[in-house]
Every structure is written in C-alpha cells, then in structure tokens.
mmCIF file of C-alpha atoms (C1' of nucleotides) in Angstrom:
data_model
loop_
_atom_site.group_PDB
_atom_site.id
_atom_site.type_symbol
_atom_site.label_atom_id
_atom_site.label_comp_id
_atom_site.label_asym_id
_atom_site.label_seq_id
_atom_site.Cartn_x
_atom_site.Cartn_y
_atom_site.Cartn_z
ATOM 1 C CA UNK A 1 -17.633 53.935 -38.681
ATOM 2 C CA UNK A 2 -14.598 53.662 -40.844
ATOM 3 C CA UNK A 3 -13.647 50.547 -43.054
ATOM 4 C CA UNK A 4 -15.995 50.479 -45.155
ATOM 5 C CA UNK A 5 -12.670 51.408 -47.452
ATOM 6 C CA UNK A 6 -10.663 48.385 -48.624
ATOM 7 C CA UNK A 7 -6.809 47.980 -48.803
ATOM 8 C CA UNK A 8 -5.818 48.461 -52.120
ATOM 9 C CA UNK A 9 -7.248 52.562 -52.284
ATOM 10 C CA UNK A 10 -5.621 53.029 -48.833
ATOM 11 C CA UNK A 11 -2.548 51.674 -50.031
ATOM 12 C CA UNK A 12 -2.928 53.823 -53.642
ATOM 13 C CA UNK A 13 -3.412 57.074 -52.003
ATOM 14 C CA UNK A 14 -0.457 56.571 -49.439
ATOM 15 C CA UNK A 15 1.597 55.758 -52.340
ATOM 16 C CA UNK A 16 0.195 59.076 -54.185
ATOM 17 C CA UNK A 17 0.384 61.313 -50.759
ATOM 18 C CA UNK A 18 4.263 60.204 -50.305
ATOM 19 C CA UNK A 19 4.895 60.812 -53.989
ATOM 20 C CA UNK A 20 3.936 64.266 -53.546
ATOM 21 C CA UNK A 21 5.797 64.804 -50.295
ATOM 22 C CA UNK A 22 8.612 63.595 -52.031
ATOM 23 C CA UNK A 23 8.937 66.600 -53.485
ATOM 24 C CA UNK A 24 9.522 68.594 -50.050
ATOM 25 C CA UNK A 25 12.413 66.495 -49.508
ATOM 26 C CA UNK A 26 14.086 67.099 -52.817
ATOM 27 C CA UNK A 27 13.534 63.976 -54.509
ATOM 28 C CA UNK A 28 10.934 63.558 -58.004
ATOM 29 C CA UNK A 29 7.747 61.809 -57.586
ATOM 30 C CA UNK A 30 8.482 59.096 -58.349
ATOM 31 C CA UNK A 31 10.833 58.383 -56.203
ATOM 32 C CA UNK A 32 8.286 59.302 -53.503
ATOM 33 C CA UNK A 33 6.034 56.639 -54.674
ATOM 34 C CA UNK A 34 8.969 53.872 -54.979
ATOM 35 C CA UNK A 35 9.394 54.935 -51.466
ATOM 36 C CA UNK A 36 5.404 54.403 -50.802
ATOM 37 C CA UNK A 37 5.333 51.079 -52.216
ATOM 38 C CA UNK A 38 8.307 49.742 -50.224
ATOM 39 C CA UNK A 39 6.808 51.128 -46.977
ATOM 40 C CA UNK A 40 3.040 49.723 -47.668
ATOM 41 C CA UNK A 41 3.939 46.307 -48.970
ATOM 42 C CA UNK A 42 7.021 45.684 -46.904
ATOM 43 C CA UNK A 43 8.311 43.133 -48.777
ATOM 44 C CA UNK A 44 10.644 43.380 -51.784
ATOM 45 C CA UNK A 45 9.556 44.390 -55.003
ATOM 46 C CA UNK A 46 11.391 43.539 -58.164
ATOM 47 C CA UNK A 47 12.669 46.409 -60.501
ATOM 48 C CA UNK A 48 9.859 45.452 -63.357
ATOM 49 C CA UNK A 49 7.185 45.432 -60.554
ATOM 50 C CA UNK A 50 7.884 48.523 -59.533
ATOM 51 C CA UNK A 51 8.066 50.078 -63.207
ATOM 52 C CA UNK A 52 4.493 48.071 -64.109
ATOM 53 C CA UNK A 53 3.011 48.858 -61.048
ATOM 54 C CA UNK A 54 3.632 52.699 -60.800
ATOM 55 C CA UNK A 55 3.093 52.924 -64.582
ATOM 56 C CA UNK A 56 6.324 54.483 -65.819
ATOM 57 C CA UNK A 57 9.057 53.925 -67.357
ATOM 58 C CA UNK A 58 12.530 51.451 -66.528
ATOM 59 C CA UNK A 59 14.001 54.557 -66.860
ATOM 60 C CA UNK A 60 12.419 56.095 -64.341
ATOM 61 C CA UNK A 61 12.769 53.372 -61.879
ATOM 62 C CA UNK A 62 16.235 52.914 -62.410
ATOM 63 C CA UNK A 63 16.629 56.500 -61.934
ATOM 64 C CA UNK A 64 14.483 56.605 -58.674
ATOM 65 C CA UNK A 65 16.042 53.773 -57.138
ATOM 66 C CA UNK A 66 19.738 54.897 -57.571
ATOM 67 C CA UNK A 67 18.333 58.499 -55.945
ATOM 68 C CA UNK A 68 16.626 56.063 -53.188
ATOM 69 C CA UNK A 69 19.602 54.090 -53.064
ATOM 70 C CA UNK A 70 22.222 56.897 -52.278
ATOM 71 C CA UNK A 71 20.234 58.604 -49.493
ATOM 72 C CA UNK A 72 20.374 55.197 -47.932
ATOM 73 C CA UNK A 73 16.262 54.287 -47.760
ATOM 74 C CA UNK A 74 16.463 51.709 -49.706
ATOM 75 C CA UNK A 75 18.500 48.792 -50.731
ATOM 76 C CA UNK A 76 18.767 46.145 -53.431
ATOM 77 C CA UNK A 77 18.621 42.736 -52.634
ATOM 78 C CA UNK A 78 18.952 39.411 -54.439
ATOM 79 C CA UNK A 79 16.355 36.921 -55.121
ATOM 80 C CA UNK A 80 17.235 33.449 -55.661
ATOM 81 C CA UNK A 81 15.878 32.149 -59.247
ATOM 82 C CA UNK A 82 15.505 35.513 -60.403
ATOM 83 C CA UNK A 83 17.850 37.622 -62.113
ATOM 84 C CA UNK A 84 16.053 40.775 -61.627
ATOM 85 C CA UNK A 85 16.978 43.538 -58.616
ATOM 86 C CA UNK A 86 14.654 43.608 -55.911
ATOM 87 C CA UNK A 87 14.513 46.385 -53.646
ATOM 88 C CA UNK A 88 13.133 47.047 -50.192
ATOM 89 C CA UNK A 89 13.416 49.293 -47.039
ATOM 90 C CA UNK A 90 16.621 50.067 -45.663
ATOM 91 C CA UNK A 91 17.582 48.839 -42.382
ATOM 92 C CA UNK A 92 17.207 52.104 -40.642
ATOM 93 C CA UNK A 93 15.381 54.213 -43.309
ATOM 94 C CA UNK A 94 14.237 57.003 -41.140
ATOM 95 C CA UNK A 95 17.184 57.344 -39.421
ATOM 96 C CA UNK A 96 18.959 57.935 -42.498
ATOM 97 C CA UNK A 97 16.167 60.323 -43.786
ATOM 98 C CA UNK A 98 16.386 62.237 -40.469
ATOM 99 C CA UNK A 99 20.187 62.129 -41.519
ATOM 100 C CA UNK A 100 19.572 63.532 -44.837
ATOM 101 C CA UNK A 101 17.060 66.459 -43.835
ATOM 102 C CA UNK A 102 19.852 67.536 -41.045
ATOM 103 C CA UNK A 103 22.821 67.693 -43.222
ATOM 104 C CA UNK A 104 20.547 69.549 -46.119
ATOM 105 C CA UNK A 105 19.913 72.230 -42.896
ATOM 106 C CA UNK A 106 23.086 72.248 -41.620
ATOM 107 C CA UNK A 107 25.262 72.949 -45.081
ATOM 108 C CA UNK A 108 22.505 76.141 -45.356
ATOM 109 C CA UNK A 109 23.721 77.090 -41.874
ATOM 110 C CA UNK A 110 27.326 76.790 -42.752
ATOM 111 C CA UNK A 111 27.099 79.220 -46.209
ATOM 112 C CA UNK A 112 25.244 81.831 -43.906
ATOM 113 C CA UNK A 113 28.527 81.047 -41.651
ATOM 114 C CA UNK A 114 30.633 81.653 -44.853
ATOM 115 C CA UNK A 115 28.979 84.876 -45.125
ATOM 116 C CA UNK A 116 29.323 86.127 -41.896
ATOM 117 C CA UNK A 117 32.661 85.433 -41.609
ATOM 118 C CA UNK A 118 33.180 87.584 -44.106
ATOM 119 C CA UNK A 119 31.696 90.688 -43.014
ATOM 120 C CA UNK A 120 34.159 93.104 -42.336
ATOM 121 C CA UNK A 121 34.446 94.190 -38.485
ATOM 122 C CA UNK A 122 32.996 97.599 -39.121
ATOM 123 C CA UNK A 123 29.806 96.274 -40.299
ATOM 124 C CA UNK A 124 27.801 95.377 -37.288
ATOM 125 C CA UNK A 125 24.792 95.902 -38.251
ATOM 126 C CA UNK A 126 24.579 92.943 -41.219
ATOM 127 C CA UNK A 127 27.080 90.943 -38.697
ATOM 128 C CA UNK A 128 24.328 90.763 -35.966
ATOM 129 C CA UNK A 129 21.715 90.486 -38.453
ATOM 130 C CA UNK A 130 23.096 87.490 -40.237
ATOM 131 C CA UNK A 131 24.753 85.555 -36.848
ATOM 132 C CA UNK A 132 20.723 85.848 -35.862
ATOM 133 C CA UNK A 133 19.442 83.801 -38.779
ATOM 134 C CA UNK A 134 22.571 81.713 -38.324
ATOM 135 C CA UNK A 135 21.148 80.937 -35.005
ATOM 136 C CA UNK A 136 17.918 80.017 -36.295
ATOM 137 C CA UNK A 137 19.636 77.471 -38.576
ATOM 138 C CA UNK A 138 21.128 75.983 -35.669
ATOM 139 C CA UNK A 139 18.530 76.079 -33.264
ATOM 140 C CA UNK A 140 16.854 73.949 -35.904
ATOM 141 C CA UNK A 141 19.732 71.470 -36.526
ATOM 142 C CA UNK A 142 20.011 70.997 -32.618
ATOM 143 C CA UNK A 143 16.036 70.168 -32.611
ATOM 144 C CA UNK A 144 16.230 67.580 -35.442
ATOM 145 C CA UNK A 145 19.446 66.116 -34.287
ATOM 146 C CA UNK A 146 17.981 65.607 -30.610
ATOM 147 C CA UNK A 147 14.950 63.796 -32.803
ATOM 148 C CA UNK A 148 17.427 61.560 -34.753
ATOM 149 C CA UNK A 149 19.186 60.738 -31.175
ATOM 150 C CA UNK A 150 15.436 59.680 -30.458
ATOM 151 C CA UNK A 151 14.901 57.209 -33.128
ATOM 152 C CA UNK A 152 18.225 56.079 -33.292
ATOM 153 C CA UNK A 153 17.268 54.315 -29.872
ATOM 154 C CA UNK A 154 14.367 52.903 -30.999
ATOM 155 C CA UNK A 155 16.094 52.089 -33.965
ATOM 156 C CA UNK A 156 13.929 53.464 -36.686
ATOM 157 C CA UNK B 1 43.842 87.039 -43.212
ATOM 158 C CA UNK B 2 40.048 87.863 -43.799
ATOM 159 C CA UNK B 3 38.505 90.827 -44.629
ATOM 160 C CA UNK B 4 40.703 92.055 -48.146
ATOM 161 C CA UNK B 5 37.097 91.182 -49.046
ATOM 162 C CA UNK B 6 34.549 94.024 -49.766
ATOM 163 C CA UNK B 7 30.537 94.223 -47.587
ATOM 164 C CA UNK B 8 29.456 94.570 -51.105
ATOM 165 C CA UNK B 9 30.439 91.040 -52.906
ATOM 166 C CA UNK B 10 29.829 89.553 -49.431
ATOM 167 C CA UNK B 11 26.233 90.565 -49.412
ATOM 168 C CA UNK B 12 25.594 90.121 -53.287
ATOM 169 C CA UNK B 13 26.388 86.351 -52.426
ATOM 170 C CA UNK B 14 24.444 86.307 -49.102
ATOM 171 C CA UNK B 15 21.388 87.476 -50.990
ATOM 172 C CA UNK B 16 21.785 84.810 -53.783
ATOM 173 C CA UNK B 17 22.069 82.004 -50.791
ATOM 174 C CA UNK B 18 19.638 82.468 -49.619
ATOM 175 C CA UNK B 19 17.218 82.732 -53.171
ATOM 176 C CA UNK B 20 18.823 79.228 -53.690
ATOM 177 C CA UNK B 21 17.900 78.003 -50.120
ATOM 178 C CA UNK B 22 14.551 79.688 -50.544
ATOM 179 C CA UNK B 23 14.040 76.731 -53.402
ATOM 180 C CA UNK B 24 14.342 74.367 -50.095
ATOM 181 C CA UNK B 25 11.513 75.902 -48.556
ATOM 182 C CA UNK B 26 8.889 75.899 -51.009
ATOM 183 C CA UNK B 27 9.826 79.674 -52.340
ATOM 184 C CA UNK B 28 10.584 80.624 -55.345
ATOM 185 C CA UNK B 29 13.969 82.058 -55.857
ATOM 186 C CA UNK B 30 13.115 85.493 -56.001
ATOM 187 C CA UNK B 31 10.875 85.753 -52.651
ATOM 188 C CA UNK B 32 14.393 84.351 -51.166
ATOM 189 C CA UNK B 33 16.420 87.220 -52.690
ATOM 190 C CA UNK B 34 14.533 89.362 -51.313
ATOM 191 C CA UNK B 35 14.296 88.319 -47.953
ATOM 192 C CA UNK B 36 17.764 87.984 -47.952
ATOM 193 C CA UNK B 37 17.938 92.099 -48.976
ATOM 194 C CA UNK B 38 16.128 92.622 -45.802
ATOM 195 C CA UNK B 39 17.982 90.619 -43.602
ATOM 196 C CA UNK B 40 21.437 91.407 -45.082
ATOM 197 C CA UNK B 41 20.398 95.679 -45.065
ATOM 198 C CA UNK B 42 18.160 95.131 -42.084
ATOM 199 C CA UNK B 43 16.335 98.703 -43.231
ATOM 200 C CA UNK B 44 12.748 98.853 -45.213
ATOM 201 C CA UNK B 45 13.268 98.627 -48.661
ATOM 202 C CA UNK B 46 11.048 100.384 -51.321
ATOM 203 C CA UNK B 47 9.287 98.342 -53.799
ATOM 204 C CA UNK B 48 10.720 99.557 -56.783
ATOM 205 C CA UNK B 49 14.627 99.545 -54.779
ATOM 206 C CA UNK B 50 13.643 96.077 -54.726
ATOM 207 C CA UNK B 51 12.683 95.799 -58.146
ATOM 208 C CA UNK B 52 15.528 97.769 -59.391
ATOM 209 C CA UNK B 53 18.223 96.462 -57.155
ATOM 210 C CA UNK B 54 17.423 92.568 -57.600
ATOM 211 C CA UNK B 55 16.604 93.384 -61.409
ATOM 212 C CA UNK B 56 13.641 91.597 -61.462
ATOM 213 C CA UNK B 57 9.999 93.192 -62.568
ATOM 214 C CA UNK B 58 7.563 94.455 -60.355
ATOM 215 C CA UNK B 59 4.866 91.657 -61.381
ATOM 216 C CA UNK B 60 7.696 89.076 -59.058
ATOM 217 C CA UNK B 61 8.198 91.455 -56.339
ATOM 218 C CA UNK B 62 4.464 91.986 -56.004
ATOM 219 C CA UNK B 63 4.244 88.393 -56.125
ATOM 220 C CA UNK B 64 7.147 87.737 -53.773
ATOM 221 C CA UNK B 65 6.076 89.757 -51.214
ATOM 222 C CA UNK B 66 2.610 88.673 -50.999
ATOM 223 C CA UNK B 67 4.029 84.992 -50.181
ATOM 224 C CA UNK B 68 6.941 86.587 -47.662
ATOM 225 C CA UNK B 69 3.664 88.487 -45.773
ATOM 226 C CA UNK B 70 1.200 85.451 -45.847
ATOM 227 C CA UNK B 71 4.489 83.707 -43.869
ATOM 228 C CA UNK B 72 4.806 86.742 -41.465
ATOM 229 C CA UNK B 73 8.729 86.686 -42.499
ATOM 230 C CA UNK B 74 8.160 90.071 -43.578
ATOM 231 C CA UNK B 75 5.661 93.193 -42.898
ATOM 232 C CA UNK B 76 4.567 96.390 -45.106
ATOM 233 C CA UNK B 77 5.597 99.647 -43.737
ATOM 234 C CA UNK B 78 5.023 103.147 -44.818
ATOM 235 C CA UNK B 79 7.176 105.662 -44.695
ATOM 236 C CA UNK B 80 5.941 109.799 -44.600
ATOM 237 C CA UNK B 81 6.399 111.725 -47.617
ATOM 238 C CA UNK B 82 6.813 108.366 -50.172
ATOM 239 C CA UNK B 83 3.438 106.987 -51.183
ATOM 240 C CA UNK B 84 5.798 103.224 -52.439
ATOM 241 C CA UNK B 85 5.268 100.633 -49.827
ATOM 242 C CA UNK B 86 7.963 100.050 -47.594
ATOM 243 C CA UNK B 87 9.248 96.283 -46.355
ATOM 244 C CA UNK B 88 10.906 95.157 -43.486
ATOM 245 C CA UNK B 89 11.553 91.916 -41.295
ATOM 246 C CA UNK B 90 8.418 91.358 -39.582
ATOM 247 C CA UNK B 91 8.816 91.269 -35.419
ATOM 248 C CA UNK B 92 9.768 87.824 -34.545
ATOM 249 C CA UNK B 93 10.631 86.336 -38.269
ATOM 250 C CA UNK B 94 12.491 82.888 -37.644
ATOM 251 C CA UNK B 95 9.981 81.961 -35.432
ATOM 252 C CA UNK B 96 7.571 82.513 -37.743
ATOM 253 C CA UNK B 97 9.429 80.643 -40.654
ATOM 254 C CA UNK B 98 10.263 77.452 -38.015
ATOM 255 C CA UNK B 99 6.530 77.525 -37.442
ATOM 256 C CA UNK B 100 5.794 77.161 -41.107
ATOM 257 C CA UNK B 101 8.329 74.453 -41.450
ATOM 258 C CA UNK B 102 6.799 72.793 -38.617
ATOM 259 C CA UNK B 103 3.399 73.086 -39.833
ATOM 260 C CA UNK B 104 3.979 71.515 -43.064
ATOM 261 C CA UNK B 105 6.051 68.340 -41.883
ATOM 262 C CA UNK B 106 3.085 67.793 -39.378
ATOM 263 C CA UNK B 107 0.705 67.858 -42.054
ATOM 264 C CA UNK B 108 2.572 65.232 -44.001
ATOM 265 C CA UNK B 109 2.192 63.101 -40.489
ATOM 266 C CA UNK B 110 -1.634 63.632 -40.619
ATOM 267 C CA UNK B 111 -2.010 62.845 -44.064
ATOM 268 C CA UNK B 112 -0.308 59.166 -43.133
ATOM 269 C CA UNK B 113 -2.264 59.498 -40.103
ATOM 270 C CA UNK B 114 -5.260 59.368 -41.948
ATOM 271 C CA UNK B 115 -4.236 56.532 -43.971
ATOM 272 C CA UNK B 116 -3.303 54.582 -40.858
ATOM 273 C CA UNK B 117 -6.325 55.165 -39.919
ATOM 274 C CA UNK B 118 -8.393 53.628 -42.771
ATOM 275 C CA UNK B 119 -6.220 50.439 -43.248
ATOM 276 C CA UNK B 120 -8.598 47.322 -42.282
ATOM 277 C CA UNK B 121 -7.919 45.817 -39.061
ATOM 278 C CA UNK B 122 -6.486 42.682 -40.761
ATOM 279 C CA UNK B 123 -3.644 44.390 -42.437
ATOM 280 C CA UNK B 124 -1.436 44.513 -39.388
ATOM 281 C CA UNK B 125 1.610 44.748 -41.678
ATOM 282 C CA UNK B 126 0.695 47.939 -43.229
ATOM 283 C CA UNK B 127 -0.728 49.441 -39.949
ATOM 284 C CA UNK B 128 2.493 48.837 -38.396
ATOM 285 C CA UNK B 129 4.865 50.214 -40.963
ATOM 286 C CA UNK B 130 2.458 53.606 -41.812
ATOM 287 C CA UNK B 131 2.740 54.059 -37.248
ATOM 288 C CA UNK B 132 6.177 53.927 -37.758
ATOM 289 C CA UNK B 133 6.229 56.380 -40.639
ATOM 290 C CA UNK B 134 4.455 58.537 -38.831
ATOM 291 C CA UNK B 135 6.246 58.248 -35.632
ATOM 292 C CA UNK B 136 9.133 59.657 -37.721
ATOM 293 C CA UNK B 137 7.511 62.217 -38.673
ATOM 294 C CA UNK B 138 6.454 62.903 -35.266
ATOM 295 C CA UNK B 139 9.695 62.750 -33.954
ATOM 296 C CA UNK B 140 10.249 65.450 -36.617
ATOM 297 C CA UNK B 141 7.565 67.925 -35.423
ATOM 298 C CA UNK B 142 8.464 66.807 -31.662
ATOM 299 C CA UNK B 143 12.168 68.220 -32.442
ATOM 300 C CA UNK B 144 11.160 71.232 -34.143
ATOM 301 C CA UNK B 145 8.697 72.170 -31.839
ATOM 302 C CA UNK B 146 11.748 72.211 -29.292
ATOM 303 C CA UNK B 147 13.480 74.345 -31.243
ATOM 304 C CA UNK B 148 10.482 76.794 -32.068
ATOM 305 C CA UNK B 149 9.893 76.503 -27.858
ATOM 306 C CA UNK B 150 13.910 77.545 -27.629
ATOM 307 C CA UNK B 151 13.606 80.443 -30.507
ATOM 308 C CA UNK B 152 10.567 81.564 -28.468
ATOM 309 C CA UNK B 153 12.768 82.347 -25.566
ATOM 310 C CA UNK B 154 15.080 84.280 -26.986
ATOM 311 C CA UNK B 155 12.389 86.146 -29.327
ATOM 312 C CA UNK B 156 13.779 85.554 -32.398
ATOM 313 C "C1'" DA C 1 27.937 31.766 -79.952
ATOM 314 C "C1'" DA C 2 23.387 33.777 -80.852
ATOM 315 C "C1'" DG C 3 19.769 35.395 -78.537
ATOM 316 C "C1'" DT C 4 17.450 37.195 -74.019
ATOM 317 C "C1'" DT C 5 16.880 39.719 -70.136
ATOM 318 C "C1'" DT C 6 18.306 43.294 -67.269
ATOM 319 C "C1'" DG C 7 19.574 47.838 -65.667
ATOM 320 C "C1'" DT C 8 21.827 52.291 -67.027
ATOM 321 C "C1'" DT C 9 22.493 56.308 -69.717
ATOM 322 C "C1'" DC C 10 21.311 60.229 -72.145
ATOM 323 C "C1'" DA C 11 19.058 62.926 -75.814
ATOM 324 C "C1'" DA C 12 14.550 64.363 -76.688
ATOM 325 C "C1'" DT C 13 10.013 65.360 -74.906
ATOM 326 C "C1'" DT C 14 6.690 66.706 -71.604
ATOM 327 C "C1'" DA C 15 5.233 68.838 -67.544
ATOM 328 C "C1'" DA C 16 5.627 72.126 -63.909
ATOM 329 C "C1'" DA C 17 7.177 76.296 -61.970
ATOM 330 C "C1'" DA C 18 8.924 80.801 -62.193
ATOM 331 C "C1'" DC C 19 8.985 85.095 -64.294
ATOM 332 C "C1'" DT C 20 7.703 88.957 -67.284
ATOM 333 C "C1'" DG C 21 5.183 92.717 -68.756
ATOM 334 C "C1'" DA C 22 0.985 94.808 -70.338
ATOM 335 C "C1'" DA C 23 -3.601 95.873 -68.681
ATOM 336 C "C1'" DC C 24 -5.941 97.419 -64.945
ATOM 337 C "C1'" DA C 25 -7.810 99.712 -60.605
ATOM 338 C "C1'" DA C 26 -6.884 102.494 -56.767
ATOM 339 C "C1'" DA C 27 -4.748 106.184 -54.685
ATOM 340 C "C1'" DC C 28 -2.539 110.163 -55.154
ATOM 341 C "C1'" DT C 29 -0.980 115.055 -57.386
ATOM 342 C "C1'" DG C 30 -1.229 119.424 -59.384
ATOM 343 C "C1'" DC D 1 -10.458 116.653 -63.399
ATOM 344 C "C1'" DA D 2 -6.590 114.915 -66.303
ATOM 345 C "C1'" DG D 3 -2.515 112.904 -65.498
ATOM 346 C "C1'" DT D 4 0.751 110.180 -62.692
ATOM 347 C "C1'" DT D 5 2.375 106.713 -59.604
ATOM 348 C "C1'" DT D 6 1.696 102.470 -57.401
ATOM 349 C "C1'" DG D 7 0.776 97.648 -56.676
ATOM 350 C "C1'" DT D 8 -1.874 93.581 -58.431
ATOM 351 C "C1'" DT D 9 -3.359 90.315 -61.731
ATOM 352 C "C1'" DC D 10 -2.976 87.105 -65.207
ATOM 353 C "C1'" DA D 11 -1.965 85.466 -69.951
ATOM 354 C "C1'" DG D 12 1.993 84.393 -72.269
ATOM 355 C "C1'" DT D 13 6.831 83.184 -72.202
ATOM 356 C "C1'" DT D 14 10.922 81.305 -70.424
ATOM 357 C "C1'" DT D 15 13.342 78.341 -67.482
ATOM 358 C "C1'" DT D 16 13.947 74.331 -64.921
ATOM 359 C "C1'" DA D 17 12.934 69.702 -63.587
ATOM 360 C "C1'" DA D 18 10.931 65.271 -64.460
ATOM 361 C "C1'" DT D 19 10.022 61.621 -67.492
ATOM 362 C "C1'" DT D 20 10.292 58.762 -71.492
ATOM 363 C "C1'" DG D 21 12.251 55.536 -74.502
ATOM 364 C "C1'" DA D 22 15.819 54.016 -77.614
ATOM 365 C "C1'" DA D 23 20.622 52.659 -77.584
ATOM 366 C "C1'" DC D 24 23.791 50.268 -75.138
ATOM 367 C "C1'" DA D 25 26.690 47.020 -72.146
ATOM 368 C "C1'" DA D 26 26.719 43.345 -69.003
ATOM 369 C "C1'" DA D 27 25.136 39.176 -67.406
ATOM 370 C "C1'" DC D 28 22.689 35.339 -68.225
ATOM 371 C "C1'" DT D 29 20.469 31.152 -71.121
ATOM 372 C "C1'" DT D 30 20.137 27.617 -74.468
#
DNA sequence: AAGTTTGTTCAATTAAAACTGAACAAACTG
DNA sequence: CAGTTTGTTCAGTTTTAATTGAACAAACTT
C-alpha cells in the first residue's frame, strides 16, 4: 500500500521540494536542488552533470555551488581521469547548516541589542519593550544551539 | 559615552531592522516596519498613522496587517470616538511568531518525510540519507519547541 | 603552439515579489 | 439621503532577485 511509485519521481520531487525550501534558508533554487541531488544520489556529481541534469545553465551551477560551497554543505572533490569538479556532501552538512541558521538568528538578535543599547535611560517603556523581543531572539538561539550540540554528537 | 544619541534616530533604525529581518521570515518588508512601530511605541497605532508615518499607501498597510493578524503577532483594536482601526501587539506575540517558525521548518520535515516514505525498499542509500535529513530537521523543531516550551513560561 | 575543455564573471534578460493607487463596498455622519 | 471616511481588493507598475549565456582566463591535450 505504497510503492507502487518508482525511484526516479521520488527522487525528482525531493529534489523540487528542497529547491523550494531553499528559498527559506536564503539561498536561490537552484541551489536547493544542487543540494537535493547531492543528498539523494550520495555520490559525487560532476559540474556538467549537475548543469544537464537540473536543466540550467553552467552559470548557474557555478554560481550555486560557490553559494553551497561557502556555507560549508558541500565540497569539491577530484576525480581521477577527469578534469571536471565533482561535488558532493560535506562532511558534516547539517551541522554546518544548523551553524548557518544560528548565526543568521543570532546577528538579528545582536542589531535589536544595538538598538537597545541605545535607548536613552529615560525611555523605559521602548527599553522593556525591545529587551523582550531581544529575549525572544535568544530564547531561540539557545533552542537551536542545544539542537546543533545534539547532532554534533551524532555527528550529522 | 552612550546616549548623545536621540529615541528618535534610534527607533527610525529599529523599525527599518526589523522590515529587513521581516524579509527572513517570509514578510514582506513593510509588514516588518510595521510591527516594529508597534513594538518600538508599544501603543495602538491608527491605520492611516501607520500609513502616514511609514509613508507607504494604505493598499500595503491593509495588506500588511492582514498577514501580521493571520500570525497573531498583532490584534485590531478600537478605540471610542475614532471609527480608524486601531493595532496593537497581540497578547503573547513571540510565542506566537516562534510557533510559526516552528510550524514551517516541521513542515519541510514532513514533506521529506513523505518522500522517505515512498522510496522502494531497495534503495537503502536514499532511505538512509532522506532519515538523516529529516532527523535534522527534527532536531530543528525538537530545539525550537524547547524554546517555544521556555517562552511559554515566561508568557511572552 | 593551436585548439579544447573547464569554471567564473558579469551584463542583459526573465521571473518573482512587493507596492501603489484607483475602484469599490461598508459603515458612518450630518 | 447625499456625502464622507474607512479598509479591502486587484490590476498595473516598480523593485528586487534569479537566471542565462557570451566573453574570458586558466588548465589541459595533441
């Protein structure tokens, strides 16, 4: 009462549903769907895969992969007899995603900190108001960072 | 070796950090400005103040403060003798926002879910990699969910 | 060295999202 | 009731972001 559905769509629509959460995380499409493939096929794929499989251009890929590349979820490996980059999955790719989505939180938390600092003494009101939602920021930096202590055991 | 700086320029900026980190959340940039009015001046605000003061037209505040409601980050209030609608921080508004954060990270997690869950039984690769996505994103929710737990207490 | 292949860059294009403002309906006012 | 104020809607515009693809430099190949 499932399977009737064969590999390749489950493997197109993951590669479609992480494009488009991709974009939550501040990174375009098509980085998302690099992402996808590397995940699904778990093996590494070479730069002019990537760009004929996904159906866009090198530009694009070269593009997605530098993006990829600098948050530290993927990497680019050699291949012997082949001149082409190959990339695949970071050693700890969700650790350093975790990484990225804490430090995106935690410079928001720091401006409001900016801000508050700022606010001179006789204004209590806006003081209280904004070391509340300066809280908030931090309650949710504590949560994620207790998560990333989590996978960082297991290694993720 | 603070302060020689004025409530006014502090909360001008305030309100434009958080339109920008409104863009994080899936807001537009306006919906943030104007949740950051309400925090900052923590008194209802008329919908044409709102209009006038963030010098945008009605059409976006209308807009903006339908998507600010359907979050419960803010509520409608009226106030005798003015027939305008009146807007204030709803009751418990950071809790409310964490929840929505939470909510959409989990539904990324059952979106993969449901991928892992149609992958053939002969694909152990894939299976394995898409439970480990997911257990990231799990770890995510788990996190949050502390932190929404933690807000809870505190009523925020 | 001449010719390929490869990845990057960036100007131009396309696509997506935000925003405006005029038209409208509903609720009020005198 | 005629006129006003108020908030919403949505078609059109503007703004922003993503994507392409041609030009290029670097590294390889014969």
């Amino acid at each position: 009462m499932q399977k009737q559905v064969e590999i390749g769509s489950v493997r197109a629509e993951f590669i479609e549903k992480i494009g488009v959460s991709a974009q939550n995380e501040g990174l375009p499409r098509i980085a998302g769907r690099v992402l996808g493939t590397l995940i699904f096929d778990g093996k590494p794929a070479s730069f002019s895969d990537l760009a004929e499989s996904l159906l866009v251009s090198r530009g694009s890929i070269s593009n997605s992969v530098r993006l990829l590349e600098e948050r530290l979820l993927i990497k680019r490996v050699a291949k012997a007899g082949d001149r082409q980059d190959y990339f695949q999955l970071a050693d700890n790719p969700y650790t350093s995603m975790l990484d990225g989505v804490v430090n995106r939180i935690a410079r928001v938390k720091l401006e409001i900190d900016e801000s508050l600092a700022q606010i001179p003494d006789d204004a209590g009101g806006p003081r209280a108001r904004l070391a509340q939602y300066a809280g908030f920021y931090g309650a949710m930096v504590t949560g994620l960072e207790d998560a990333l202590n989590n996978l960082r055991q297991d290694k993720s």
